[in-house]
Short mmCIF file of C-alpha atoms in Angstrom, two decimals:
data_model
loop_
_atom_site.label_atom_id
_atom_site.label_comp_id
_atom_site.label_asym_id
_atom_site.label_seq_id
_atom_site.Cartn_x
_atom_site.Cartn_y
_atom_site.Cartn_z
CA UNK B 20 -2.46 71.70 -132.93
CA UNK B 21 0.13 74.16 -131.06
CA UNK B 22 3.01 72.67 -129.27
CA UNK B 23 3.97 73.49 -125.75
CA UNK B 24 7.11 75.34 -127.57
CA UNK B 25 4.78 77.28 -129.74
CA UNK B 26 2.66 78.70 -126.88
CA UNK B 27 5.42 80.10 -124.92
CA UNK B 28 7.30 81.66 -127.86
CA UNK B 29 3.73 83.55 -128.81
CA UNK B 30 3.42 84.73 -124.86
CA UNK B 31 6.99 85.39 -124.35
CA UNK B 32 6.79 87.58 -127.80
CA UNK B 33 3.66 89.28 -125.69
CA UNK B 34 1.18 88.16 -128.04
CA UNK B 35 -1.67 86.28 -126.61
CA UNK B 36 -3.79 84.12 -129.02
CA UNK B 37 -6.94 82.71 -129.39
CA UNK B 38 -7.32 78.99 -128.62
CA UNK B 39 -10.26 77.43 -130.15
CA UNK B 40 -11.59 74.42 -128.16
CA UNK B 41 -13.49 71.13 -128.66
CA UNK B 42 -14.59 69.48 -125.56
CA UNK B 43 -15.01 65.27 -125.90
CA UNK B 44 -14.92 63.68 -123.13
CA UNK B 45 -14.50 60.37 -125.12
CA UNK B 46 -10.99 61.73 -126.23
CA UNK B 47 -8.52 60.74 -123.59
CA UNK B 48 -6.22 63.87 -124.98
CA UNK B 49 -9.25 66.35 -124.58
CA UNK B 50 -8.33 69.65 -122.47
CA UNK B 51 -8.74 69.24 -119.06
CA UNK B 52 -9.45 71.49 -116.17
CA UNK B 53 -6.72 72.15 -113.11
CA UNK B 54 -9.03 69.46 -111.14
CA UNK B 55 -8.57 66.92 -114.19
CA UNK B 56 -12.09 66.55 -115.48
CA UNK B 57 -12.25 67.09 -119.15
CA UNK B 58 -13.51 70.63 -120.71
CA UNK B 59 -17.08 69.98 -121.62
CA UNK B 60 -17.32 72.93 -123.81
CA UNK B 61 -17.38 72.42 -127.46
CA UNK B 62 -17.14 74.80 -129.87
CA UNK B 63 -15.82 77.27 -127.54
CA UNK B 64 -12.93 79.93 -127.92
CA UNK B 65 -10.42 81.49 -124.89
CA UNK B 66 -7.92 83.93 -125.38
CA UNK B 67 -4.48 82.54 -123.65
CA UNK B 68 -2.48 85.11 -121.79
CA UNK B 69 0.12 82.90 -120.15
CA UNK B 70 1.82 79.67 -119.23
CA UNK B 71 3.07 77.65 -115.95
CA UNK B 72 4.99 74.68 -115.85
CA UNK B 73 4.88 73.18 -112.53
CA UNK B 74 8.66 71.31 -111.95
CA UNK B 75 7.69 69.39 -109.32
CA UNK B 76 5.09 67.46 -111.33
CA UNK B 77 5.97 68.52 -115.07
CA UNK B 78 2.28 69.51 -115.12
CA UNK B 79 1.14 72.28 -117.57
CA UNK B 80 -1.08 75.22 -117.03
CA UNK B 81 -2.25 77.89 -119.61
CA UNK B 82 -3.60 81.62 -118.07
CA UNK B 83 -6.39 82.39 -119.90
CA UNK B 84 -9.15 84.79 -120.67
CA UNK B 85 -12.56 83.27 -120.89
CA UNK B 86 -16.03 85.14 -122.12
CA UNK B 87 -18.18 82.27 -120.89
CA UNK B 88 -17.29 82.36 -116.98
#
């Protein structure tokens, strides 16, 4: 696994990375889309661009680049 601290020092440094992902919905720490349901794609790679922490709600959001969409 990455930590939050990780993925901004590789995006401030400008070098976006490729994020493999395993979609289980019967993980309660599976990735999640903005709207909360869990990432049903297993198996699947994105390539992560950016980061935004909301301060309001201490949410976090990656930017990514995805092949599938």
């Amino acid at each position: 696994p990455i930590s939050w601290m990780q993925i901004k020092q590789e995006i401030t440094a400008c070098r976006p990375f490729i994020l493999f992902i395993k979609g289980d919905a019967t993980d309660p720490d599976a990735p999640r889309t903005q709207d909360g349901s869990v990432w049903k794609a297993n198996n699947h790679v994105i390539v992560v661009k950016g980061y935004y922490e909301d301060k309001s709600t201490g949410n976090k959001y990656l930017i990514t680049n995805d092949s599938w969409i």
